[in-house]
Amino acid sequence: MAGWLPHVYDAAMKPLEKTRFEKIRAGLVHKAQGRALEIGFGTGANFRYYRNVEQVDAIEPNPAMAKQAVKRIRKSRIPIRLYQAKAEQLPFADNSFDSVVATLVFCTIPEPIRALQEIQRVSKPGAKLLLFEHVKMDQKIMGKTQKALTPIWKKLCDGCHLDRDTLELVKASGWEVQKVTSYYGGLFLTIECRNPQ
Ligand SMILES: C[S@@+](CC[C@H](N)C(=O)[O-])C[C@H]1O[C@@H](n2cnc3c(N)ncnc32)[C@H](O)[C@@H]1O
């Protein structure tokens, strides 16, 4: 990824963050507790919302994104440790985490089922998985439009799939879905899960 892209990402997100996104992120991240893992932290947009955790281990494969995030760590009241890693191969022992947070990430992860299983491996029994994702919409015409746009969108937006059905992937990978909340007509979902193992 080009070095300028993290700055473009932050600038593009600013109007959205000022509106409902800020509230959605805060509401979701406040639910994390104990030892937390964040997947694909990007420029660190969630870091300031952690309240009820002991520490956060945060992974991101792209060092250009991580550079921006370092500035945000200074504003956080919680200890946050950064790792360069992919969700499909996490550098942590089994049963390590009480909560896992991922926002706007599962659209981009190349092997989402493998990632969800890997997250389950490092999660304690009963751990929470807290997701905020844009997803394939149920509405037929919108769903078809998302599918048609995905090949070009993927090239422009760092591998992002507009038509990813993250809720179905989560269910298929063995997580117990406890609560789903829909935003913007079903374009965005928060998905709250529990590790049943
Ligand atoms: C749209 S950004 C979201 C960043 C941040 N979570 C947020 O809410 O603003 C998607 C992020 O997923 C990361 N990513 C891509 N492939 C990944 C993978 N296999 N594992 C973990 N993160 C990945 C990208 O590098 C990028 O930082």
Coordinates of N, CA and C and ligand atoms in Angstrom, one line a residue:
M1 N 0.9 -1.2 0.0 CA 0.0 0.0 0.0 C 0.9 1.3 0.0
A2 N 0.5 2.3 -0.8 CA 1.3 3.5 -0.8 C 1.2 4.2 0.5
G3 N 2.3 4.9 0.8 CA 2.4 5.6 2.1 C 1.4 6.7 2.4
W4 N 0.8 7.2 1.3 CA -0.2 8.3 1.5 C -1.6 7.7 1.8
L5 N -1.8 6.4 1.6 CA -3.1 5.9 1.7 C -3.7 6.0 3.2
P6 N -2.9 5.7 4.2 CA -3.4 5.9 5.6 C -4.0 7.3 5.8
H7 N -3.3 8.3 5.3 CA -3.8 9.7 5.4 C -5.1 9.9 4.7
V8 N -5.2 9.3 3.5 CA -6.4 9.4 2.7 C -7.5 8.7 3.4
Y9 N -7.2 7.5 4.0 CA -8.2 6.7 4.8 C -8.8 7.6 5.9
D10 N -7.9 8.2 6.7 CA -8.3 9.0 7.9 C -9.1 10.2 7.4
A11 N -8.7 10.8 6.3 CA -9.5 12.0 5.8 C -10.8 11.6 5.3
A12 N -10.9 10.4 4.6 CA -12.2 10.0 4.0 C -13.2 9.6 5.2
M13 N -12.6 9.0 6.3 CA -13.4 8.6 7.4 C -13.9 9.7 8.3
K14 N -13.3 10.8 8.2 CA -13.6 11.9 9.2 C -15.0 12.3 9.2
P15 N -15.7 12.6 8.0 CA -17.1 13.0 8.1 C -18.0 11.9 8.7
L16 N -17.6 10.6 8.4 CA -18.4 9.5 8.9 C -18.2 9.3 10.4
E17 N -17.0 9.5 10.8 CA -16.6 9.4 12.2 C -17.4 10.4 13.1
K18 N -17.5 11.6 12.5 CA -18.2 12.7 13.2 C -19.7 12.4 13.4
T19 N -20.2 11.5 12.6 CA -21.7 11.3 12.7 C -21.9 10.0 13.5
R20 N -22.6 9.0 13.0 CA -23.0 7.9 13.8 C -21.9 6.9 14.1
F21 N -20.8 6.9 13.2 CA -19.8 6.0 13.4 C -19.1 6.1 14.8
E22 N -18.9 7.3 15.2 CA -18.3 7.5 16.5 C -19.0 6.8 17.6
K23 N -20.4 7.0 17.6 CA -21.2 6.4 18.6 C -21.2 4.9 18.5
I24 N -21.2 4.4 17.3 CA -21.3 2.9 17.1 C -19.9 2.3 17.6
R25 N -18.8 2.9 17.2 CA -17.5 2.4 17.6 C -17.5 2.4 19.2
A26 N -17.8 3.6 19.8 CA -17.7 3.7 21.2 C -18.6 2.7 21.9
G27 N -19.8 2.5 21.5 CA -20.8 1.6 22.1 C -20.2 0.2 22.1
L28 N -19.6 -0.2 20.9 CA -19.1 -1.6 20.8 C -17.9 -1.8 21.6
V29 N -16.9 -0.9 21.5 CA -15.6 -1.1 22.1 C -15.7 -1.0 23.6
H30 N -16.7 -0.2 24.1 CA -16.9 -0.2 25.6 C -17.3 -1.6 26.1
K31 N -17.8 -2.4 25.3 CA -18.2 -3.8 25.7 C -17.0 -4.7 25.9
A32 N -15.9 -4.4 25.4 CA -14.7 -5.2 25.5 C -14.2 -5.2 27.0
Q33 N -13.8 -6.3 27.5 CA -13.3 -6.3 28.9 C -12.1 -7.3 29.0
G34 N -11.4 -7.3 30.1 CA -10.3 -8.2 30.4 C -9.1 -7.9 29.4
R35 N -8.5 -9.0 29.0 CA -7.4 -8.9 28.0 C -8.1 -8.8 26.6
A36 N -7.8 -7.8 25.8 CA -8.5 -7.6 24.6 C -7.5 -7.7 23.4
L37 N -8.0 -8.2 22.3 CA -7.3 -8.3 21.0 C -8.0 -7.5 20.0
E38 N -7.3 -6.6 19.3 CA -8.0 -5.9 18.2 C -7.3 -6.4 16.8
I39 N -8.2 -6.7 15.9 CA -7.8 -7.2 14.6 C -7.8 -6.1 13.6
G40 N -6.7 -5.9 12.8 CA -6.6 -5.0 11.8 C -6.9 -3.6 12.3
F41 N -6.1 -3.1 13.2 CA -6.4 -1.8 13.9 C -6.2 -0.6 12.9
G42 N -5.6 -0.8 11.8 CA -5.5 0.3 10.8 C -4.8 1.5 11.3
T43 N -5.4 2.7 11.4 CA -4.8 3.9 11.9 C -5.1 4.1 13.4
G44 N -5.8 3.1 14.0 CA -6.0 3.1 15.5 C -7.3 3.9 15.9
A45 N -8.3 3.9 15.0 CA -9.5 4.7 15.2 C -10.2 4.3 16.5
N46 N -10.1 3.0 16.9 CA -10.8 2.5 18.1 C -10.1 2.8 19.4
F47 N -8.8 3.1 19.4 CA -8.0 3.1 20.6 C -8.6 3.9 21.7
R48 N -9.1 5.1 21.3 CA -9.6 6.0 22.4 C -10.9 5.5 23.1
Y49 N -11.5 4.5 22.5 CA -12.8 4.0 23.1 C -12.6 2.9 24.1
Y50 N -11.4 2.3 24.3 CA -11.3 1.2 25.3 C -11.4 1.8 26.7
R51 N -12.2 1.2 27.5 CA -12.5 1.8 28.8 C -12.3 0.7 29.9
N52 N -12.9 -0.5 29.6 CA -13.0 -1.6 30.6 C -12.1 -2.7 30.4
V53 N -11.0 -2.5 29.8 CA -10.0 -3.6 29.5 C -8.7 -3.4 30.3
E54 N -8.0 -4.5 30.5 CA -6.7 -4.4 31.2 C -5.6 -4.0 30.3
Q55 N -5.6 -4.5 29.1 CA -4.7 -4.2 28.0 C -5.2 -4.6 26.7
V56 N -4.6 -4.0 25.7 CA -5.0 -4.4 24.3 C -3.8 -4.8 23.5
D57 N -3.9 -6.0 22.9 CA -2.9 -6.5 21.9 C -3.6 -6.3 20.6
A58 N -2.9 -5.5 19.7 CA -3.6 -5.1 18.5 C -2.7 -5.5 17.3
I59 N -3.3 -6.2 16.3 CA -2.6 -6.6 15.2 C -3.0 -5.9 13.9
E60 N -2.0 -5.7 13.0 CA -2.3 -5.0 11.7 C -1.1 -5.5 10.8
P61 N -1.5 -6.0 9.6 CA -0.4 -6.4 8.7 C 0.3 -5.3 7.9
N62 N -0.3 -4.1 7.9 CA 0.2 -3.1 7.0 C 1.0 -2.0 7.9
P63 N 2.3 -2.0 7.7 CA 3.1 -1.1 8.6 C 2.8 0.4 8.3
A64 N 2.4 0.7 7.1 CA 2.1 2.2 6.8 C 0.9 2.6 7.7
M65 N -0.1 1.8 7.8 CA -1.3 2.1 8.7 C -0.8 2.2 10.1
A66 N 0.0 1.3 10.6 CA 0.4 1.2 12.0 C 1.1 2.5 12.4
K67 N 1.9 3.1 11.5 CA 2.6 4.4 11.8 C 1.7 5.5 12.3
Q68 N 0.5 5.6 11.7 CA -0.5 6.6 12.1 C -1.0 6.2 13.5
A69 N -1.2 4.9 13.7 CA -1.8 4.4 15.0 C -0.9 4.8 16.2
V70 N 0.4 4.8 16.0 CA 1.3 5.0 17.1 C 1.0 6.4 17.8
K71 N 0.6 7.4 17.0 CA 0.3 8.7 17.5 C -1.0 8.6 18.4
R72 N -1.9 7.7 18.1 CA -3.2 7.6 18.8 C -3.0 6.8 20.1
I73 N -1.9 6.0 20.2 CA -1.7 5.2 21.4 C -1.4 6.2 22.6
R74 N -0.7 7.3 22.2 CA -0.3 8.3 23.3 C -1.5 8.9 23.9
K75 N -2.7 8.9 23.2 CA -3.9 9.5 23.8 C -4.7 8.5 24.6
S76 N -4.3 7.2 24.5 CA -5.1 6.2 25.2 C -4.8 6.0 26.6
R77 N -5.7 5.7 27.4 CA -5.5 5.5 28.9 C -5.1 4.0 29.2
I78 N -5.2 3.2 28.2 CA -5.0 1.7 28.4 C -3.7 1.3 27.7
P79 N -3.0 0.4 28.3 CA -1.7 -0.1 27.6 C -2.1 -0.9 26.3
I80 N -1.5 -0.4 25.2 CA -1.8 -1.0 23.9 C -0.5 -1.5 23.3
R81 N -0.4 -2.8 22.9 CA 0.8 -3.3 22.3 C 0.5 -3.6 20.8
L82 N 1.3 -3.2 19.9 CA 1.1 -3.4 18.5 C 1.9 -4.6 17.9
Y83 N 1.3 -5.3 17.0 CA 2.0 -6.4 16.4 C 1.8 -6.4 14.9
Q84 N 2.8 -6.6 14.1 CA 2.5 -6.8 12.6 C 2.2 -8.2 12.4
A85 N 0.9 -8.5 12.1 CA 0.4 -9.9 11.9 C -0.9 -9.8 11.1
K86 N -1.2 -11.0 10.6 CA -2.5 -11.2 9.9 C -3.5 -12.0 10.8
A87 N -4.8 -11.7 10.6 CA -5.8 -12.4 11.4 C -5.7 -13.9 11.2
E88 N -5.3 -14.3 10.0 CA -5.3 -15.8 9.7 C -4.2 -16.5 10.4
Q89 N -3.2 -15.8 10.9 CA -2.1 -16.4 11.6 C -1.7 -15.5 12.8
L90 N -2.3 -15.7 14.0 CA -2.0 -14.8 15.1 C -0.9 -15.3 16.0
P91 N -0.1 -14.4 16.4 CA 1.1 -14.8 17.2 C 0.8 -14.9 18.7
F92 N -0.3 -15.6 19.0 CA -0.7 -15.7 20.4 C -1.0 -17.1 20.8
A93 N -0.9 -17.5 22.1 CA -1.2 -18.8 22.5 C -2.7 -19.0 22.5
D94 N -3.1 -20.3 22.6 CA -4.6 -20.7 22.7 C -5.1 -20.0 23.9
N95 N -6.4 -19.7 23.9 CA -7.2 -19.3 25.1 C -6.6 -18.1 25.8
S96 N -6.1 -17.1 25.0 CA -5.4 -15.9 25.6 C -6.4 -14.7 25.9
F97 N -7.5 -14.6 25.2 CA -8.2 -13.3 25.2 C -9.6 -13.4 25.7
D98 N -10.1 -12.4 26.5 CA -11.4 -12.3 26.9 C -12.3 -11.6 25.9
S99 N -11.8 -10.7 25.1 CA -12.6 -10.0 24.1 C -11.8 -9.8 22.9
V100 N -12.4 -9.8 21.7 CA -11.8 -9.5 20.4 C -12.6 -8.5 19.7
V101 N -12.0 -7.4 19.2 CA -12.7 -6.3 18.5 C -12.2 -6.3 17.1
A102 N -13.1 -6.2 16.1 CA -12.7 -5.9 14.7 C -13.7 -5.0 14.1
T103 N -13.2 -3.9 13.5 CA -14.1 -3.0 12.9 C -13.7 -2.7 11.4
L104 N -14.6 -2.9 10.5 CA -14.4 -2.6 9.1 C -13.2 -3.3 8.5
V105 N -13.0 -4.6 9.0 CA -11.9 -5.4 8.7 C -12.2 -6.6 7.9
F106 N -13.4 -7.3 8.2 CA -13.7 -8.6 7.6 C -14.0 -8.4 6.1
C107 N -14.3 -7.2 5.6 CA -14.5 -7.0 4.2 C -13.1 -7.2 3.4
T108 N -12.0 -7.1 4.1 CA -10.7 -7.0 3.5 C -9.9 -8.3 3.7
I109 N -10.2 -9.0 4.8 CA -9.3 -10.2 5.1 C -9.5 -11.2 4.0
P110 N -8.3 -11.7 3.4 CA -8.4 -12.6 2.3 C -9.1 -13.9 2.6
E111 N -8.8 -14.5 3.8 CA -9.4 -15.8 4.2 C -10.2 -15.6 5.5
P112 N -11.5 -15.1 5.4 CA -12.2 -14.7 6.6 C -12.6 -15.9 7.5
I113 N -12.9 -17.1 6.9 CA -13.2 -18.2 7.8 C -12.0 -18.7 8.6
R114 N -10.9 -18.7 7.9 CA -9.6 -19.1 8.6 C -9.3 -18.1 9.7
A115 N -9.6 -16.8 9.4 CA -9.3 -15.8 10.4 C -10.3 -16.0 11.6
L116 N -11.5 -16.2 11.4 CA -12.5 -16.4 12.5 C -12.2 -17.6 13.3
Q117 N -11.7 -18.7 12.7 CA -11.3 -19.9 13.4 C -10.0 -19.6 14.3
E118 N -9.1 -18.8 13.7 CA -7.8 -18.5 14.4 C -8.2 -17.6 15.6
I119 N -9.1 -16.7 15.4 CA -9.5 -15.8 16.5 C -10.1 -16.7 17.6
Q120 N -10.9 -17.7 17.2 CA -11.5 -18.6 18.2 C -10.4 -19.3 19.0
R121 N -9.4 -19.7 18.3 CA -8.3 -20.5 18.9 C -7.7 -19.6 20.0
V122 N -7.5 -18.3 19.8 CA -6.8 -17.5 20.8 C -7.7 -16.9 21.8
S123 N -9.0 -17.2 21.7 CA -10.0 -16.6 22.6 C -10.3 -17.7 23.7
K124 N -10.6 -17.1 24.9 CA -10.9 -18.0 26.0 C -12.4 -18.5 25.8
P125 N -12.8 -19.7 26.4 CA -14.2 -20.1 26.3 C -15.0 -19.0 26.9
G126 N -16.1 -18.6 26.2 CA -17.0 -17.6 26.7 C -16.6 -16.2 26.2
A127 N -15.4 -16.1 25.6 CA -14.9 -14.7 25.2 C -15.9 -14.1 24.2
K128 N -15.8 -12.7 24.2 CA -16.7 -11.9 23.3 C -15.9 -11.6 22.0
L129 N -16.7 -11.7 20.9 CA -16.2 -11.2 19.6 C -17.1 -10.1 19.2
L130 N -16.5 -8.9 19.0 CA -17.3 -7.7 18.8 C -17.0 -7.1 17.4
L131 N -17.9 -7.1 16.5 CA -17.6 -6.7 15.1 C -18.5 -5.6 14.7
F132 N -17.9 -4.7 13.9 CA -18.7 -3.6 13.2 C -18.2 -3.7 11.7
E133 N -19.1 -4.0 10.8 CA -18.7 -4.3 9.5 C -19.7 -3.8 8.4
H134 N -19.2 -3.4 7.3 CA -20.1 -3.2 6.2 C -20.3 -4.6 5.5
V135 N -21.5 -4.9 5.1 CA -21.8 -6.2 4.6 C -22.7 -6.2 3.3
K136 N -22.8 -7.4 2.7 CA -23.7 -7.5 1.6 C -25.1 -7.3 2.1
M137 N -25.9 -6.4 1.4 CA -27.2 -6.1 1.9 C -28.2 -7.2 1.5
D138 N -29.3 -7.3 2.3 CA -30.3 -8.3 2.0 C -31.1 -7.8 0.8
Q139 N -31.3 -6.5 0.7 CA -32.2 -6.0 -0.4 C -31.6 -6.4 -1.7
K140 N -32.4 -7.1 -2.6 CA -31.9 -7.8 -3.8 C -31.1 -6.9 -4.7
I141 N -31.7 -5.7 -5.1 CA -31.0 -4.9 -6.1 C -29.7 -4.3 -5.5
M142 N -29.7 -4.0 -4.2 CA -28.5 -3.4 -3.6 C -27.4 -4.5 -3.5
G143 N -27.8 -5.8 -3.2 CA -26.9 -6.9 -3.1 C -26.3 -7.2 -4.4
K144 N -27.1 -7.1 -5.5 CA -26.5 -7.3 -6.9 C -25.6 -6.2 -7.3
T145 N -25.9 -5.0 -6.9 CA -25.0 -3.9 -7.2 C -23.7 -4.0 -6.5
Q146 N -23.8 -4.4 -5.2 CA -22.5 -4.6 -4.5 C -21.7 -5.7 -5.1
K147 N -22.3 -6.7 -5.6 CA -21.6 -7.8 -6.2 C -20.9 -7.4 -7.5
A148 N -21.7 -6.6 -8.3 CA -21.1 -6.1 -9.6 C -20.0 -5.1 -9.4
L149 N -20.0 -4.3 -8.3 CA -19.0 -3.3 -8.1 C -17.7 -3.9 -7.4
T150 N -17.9 -5.0 -6.8 CA -16.8 -5.5 -6.0 C -15.4 -5.7 -6.7
P151 N -15.4 -6.3 -8.0 CA -14.1 -6.5 -8.6 C -13.3 -5.2 -8.8
I152 N -14.0 -4.1 -9.2 CA -13.2 -2.8 -9.3 C -13.0 -2.2 -8.0
W153 N -13.9 -2.3 -7.1 CA -13.8 -1.7 -5.7 C -12.6 -2.3 -5.0
K154 N -12.5 -3.7 -5.2 CA -11.3 -4.4 -4.5 C -10.0 -3.8 -5.0
K155 N -9.9 -3.5 -6.3 CA -8.7 -3.0 -6.8 C -8.4 -1.6 -6.2
L156 N -9.4 -0.8 -6.1 CA -9.3 0.6 -5.7 C -9.1 0.7 -4.2
C157 N -9.7 -0.2 -3.4 CA -9.7 0.0 -1.9 C -9.0 -1.2 -1.2
D158 N -7.8 -1.5 -1.6 CA -6.9 -2.4 -0.8 C -7.6 -3.7 -0.5
G159 N -8.3 -4.3 -1.5 CA -8.8 -5.7 -1.3 C -10.2 -5.7 -0.6
C160 N -10.9 -4.6 -0.5 CA -12.2 -4.6 0.2 C -13.3 -5.2 -0.6
H161 N -14.1 -6.1 -0.1 CA -15.2 -6.7 -0.8 C -16.5 -6.0 -0.3
L162 N -17.2 -5.4 -1.2 CA -18.5 -4.8 -0.9 C -19.6 -5.8 -0.6
D163 N -19.4 -7.0 -1.1 CA -20.4 -8.0 -1.1 C -20.1 -9.2 -0.1
R164 N -19.4 -8.9 0.9 CA -19.0 -9.9 1.9 C -20.2 -10.2 2.9
D165 N -20.6 -11.4 3.0 CA -21.7 -11.7 4.0 C -21.1 -12.2 5.3
T166 N -20.6 -11.2 6.0 CA -19.8 -11.5 7.2 C -20.6 -12.2 8.3
L167 N -21.9 -11.9 8.4 CA -22.8 -12.5 9.4 C -22.8 -14.0 9.1
E168 N -23.0 -14.4 7.9 CA -23.1 -15.8 7.5 C -21.8 -16.5 7.8
L169 N -20.7 -15.8 7.5 CA -19.3 -16.4 7.7 C -19.1 -16.6 9.2
V170 N -19.5 -15.7 10.0 CA -19.4 -15.8 11.5 C -20.1 -17.0 12.0
K171 N -21.4 -17.2 11.5 CA -22.2 -18.3 11.9 C -21.5 -19.6 11.5
A172 N -21.0 -19.6 10.2 CA -20.5 -20.9 9.7 C -19.2 -21.3 10.4
S173 N -18.5 -20.3 11.0 CA -17.2 -20.6 11.6 C -17.3 -21.1 13.0
G174 N -18.5 -21.2 13.6 CA -18.6 -21.8 14.9 C -18.7 -20.8 16.1
W175 N -18.9 -19.5 15.8 CA -19.1 -18.5 16.8 C -20.6 -18.5 17.1
E176 N -21.0 -18.2 18.4 CA -22.4 -18.1 18.7 C -22.8 -16.6 18.7
V177 N -23.7 -16.3 17.7 CA -24.1 -14.9 17.5 C -25.2 -14.6 18.6
Q178 N -24.9 -13.5 19.3 CA -25.8 -13.1 20.4 C -26.7 -11.9 20.1
K179 N -26.1 -11.0 19.3 CA -26.9 -9.8 19.0 C -26.4 -9.2 17.7
V180 N -27.4 -8.8 16.8 CA -27.0 -8.1 15.6 C -27.8 -6.8 15.5
T181 N -27.1 -5.7 15.2 CA -27.8 -4.5 15.1 C -27.5 -3.9 13.7
S182 N -28.5 -3.5 13.0 CA -28.4 -3.0 11.6 C -28.3 -1.5 11.6
Y183 N -27.5 -0.9 10.7 CA -27.4 0.6 10.5 C -27.4 0.9 9.0
Y184 N -27.8 2.0 8.7 CA -27.9 2.5 7.3 C -28.5 1.5 6.4
G185 N -29.7 1.1 6.8 CA -30.5 0.1 5.9 C -29.9 -1.2 5.8
G186 N -29.1 -1.6 6.7 CA -28.5 -3.0 6.6 C -27.1 -3.0 5.9
L187 N -26.6 -1.8 5.5 CA -25.3 -1.8 4.9 C -24.2 -2.0 6.0
F188 N -24.4 -1.6 7.2 CA -23.5 -1.8 8.3 C -24.2 -2.6 9.4
L189 N -23.4 -3.6 10.0 CA -23.9 -4.3 11.1 C -22.9 -4.3 12.3
T190 N -23.5 -4.3 13.5 CA -22.6 -4.7 14.6 C -23.1 -6.1 14.9
I191 N -22.1 -7.0 15.1 CA -22.3 -8.4 15.4 C -21.6 -8.8 16.7
E192 N -22.4 -9.2 17.7 CA -21.8 -9.5 19.0 C -21.9 -11.0 19.2
C193 N -20.8 -11.6 19.4 CA -20.7 -13.1 19.5 C -20.0 -13.6 20.8
R194 N -20.2 -14.9 21.0 CA -19.6 -15.5 22.2 C -18.9 -16.7 21.7
N195 N -17.7 -17.0 22.3 CA -17.1 -18.3 22.0 C -17.7 -19.4 22.7
P196 N -18.4 -20.3 22.1 CA -19.1 -21.4 22.8 C -18.2 -22.5 23.2
Q197 N -16.9 -22.5 22.8 CA -16.0 -23.7 23.1 C -15.5 -23.6 24.6
Ligands
LIG1 C1 -10.8 -0.4 6.2 S1 -9.4 -0.7 7.2 C2 -10.1 -0.6 8.9 C3 -9.2 -0.1 9.9 C4 -9.7 0.0 11.3 N1 -10.1 -1.2 11.9 C5 -10.9 1.0 11.4 O1 -12.0 0.6 11.9 O2 -10.8 2.1 10.9 C6 -9.1 -2.4 7.0 C7 -7.8 -2.9 7.7 O3 -7.8 -4.3 7.6 C8 -6.4 -4.6 7.5 N2 -6.2 -6.0 7.0 C9 -6.1 -6.4 5.7 N3 -5.9 -7.8 5.7 C10 -5.9 -8.2 7.0 C11 -5.6 -9.5 7.6 N4 -5.5 -10.6 6.8 N5 -5.6 -9.5 8.9 C12 -5.8 -8.4 9.7 N6 -6.0 -7.2 9.1 C13 -6.1 -7.1 7.8 C14 -5.9 -3.6 6.5 O4 -4.5 -3.5 6.5 C15 -6.6 -2.3 7.1 O5 -5.8 -1.7 8.0

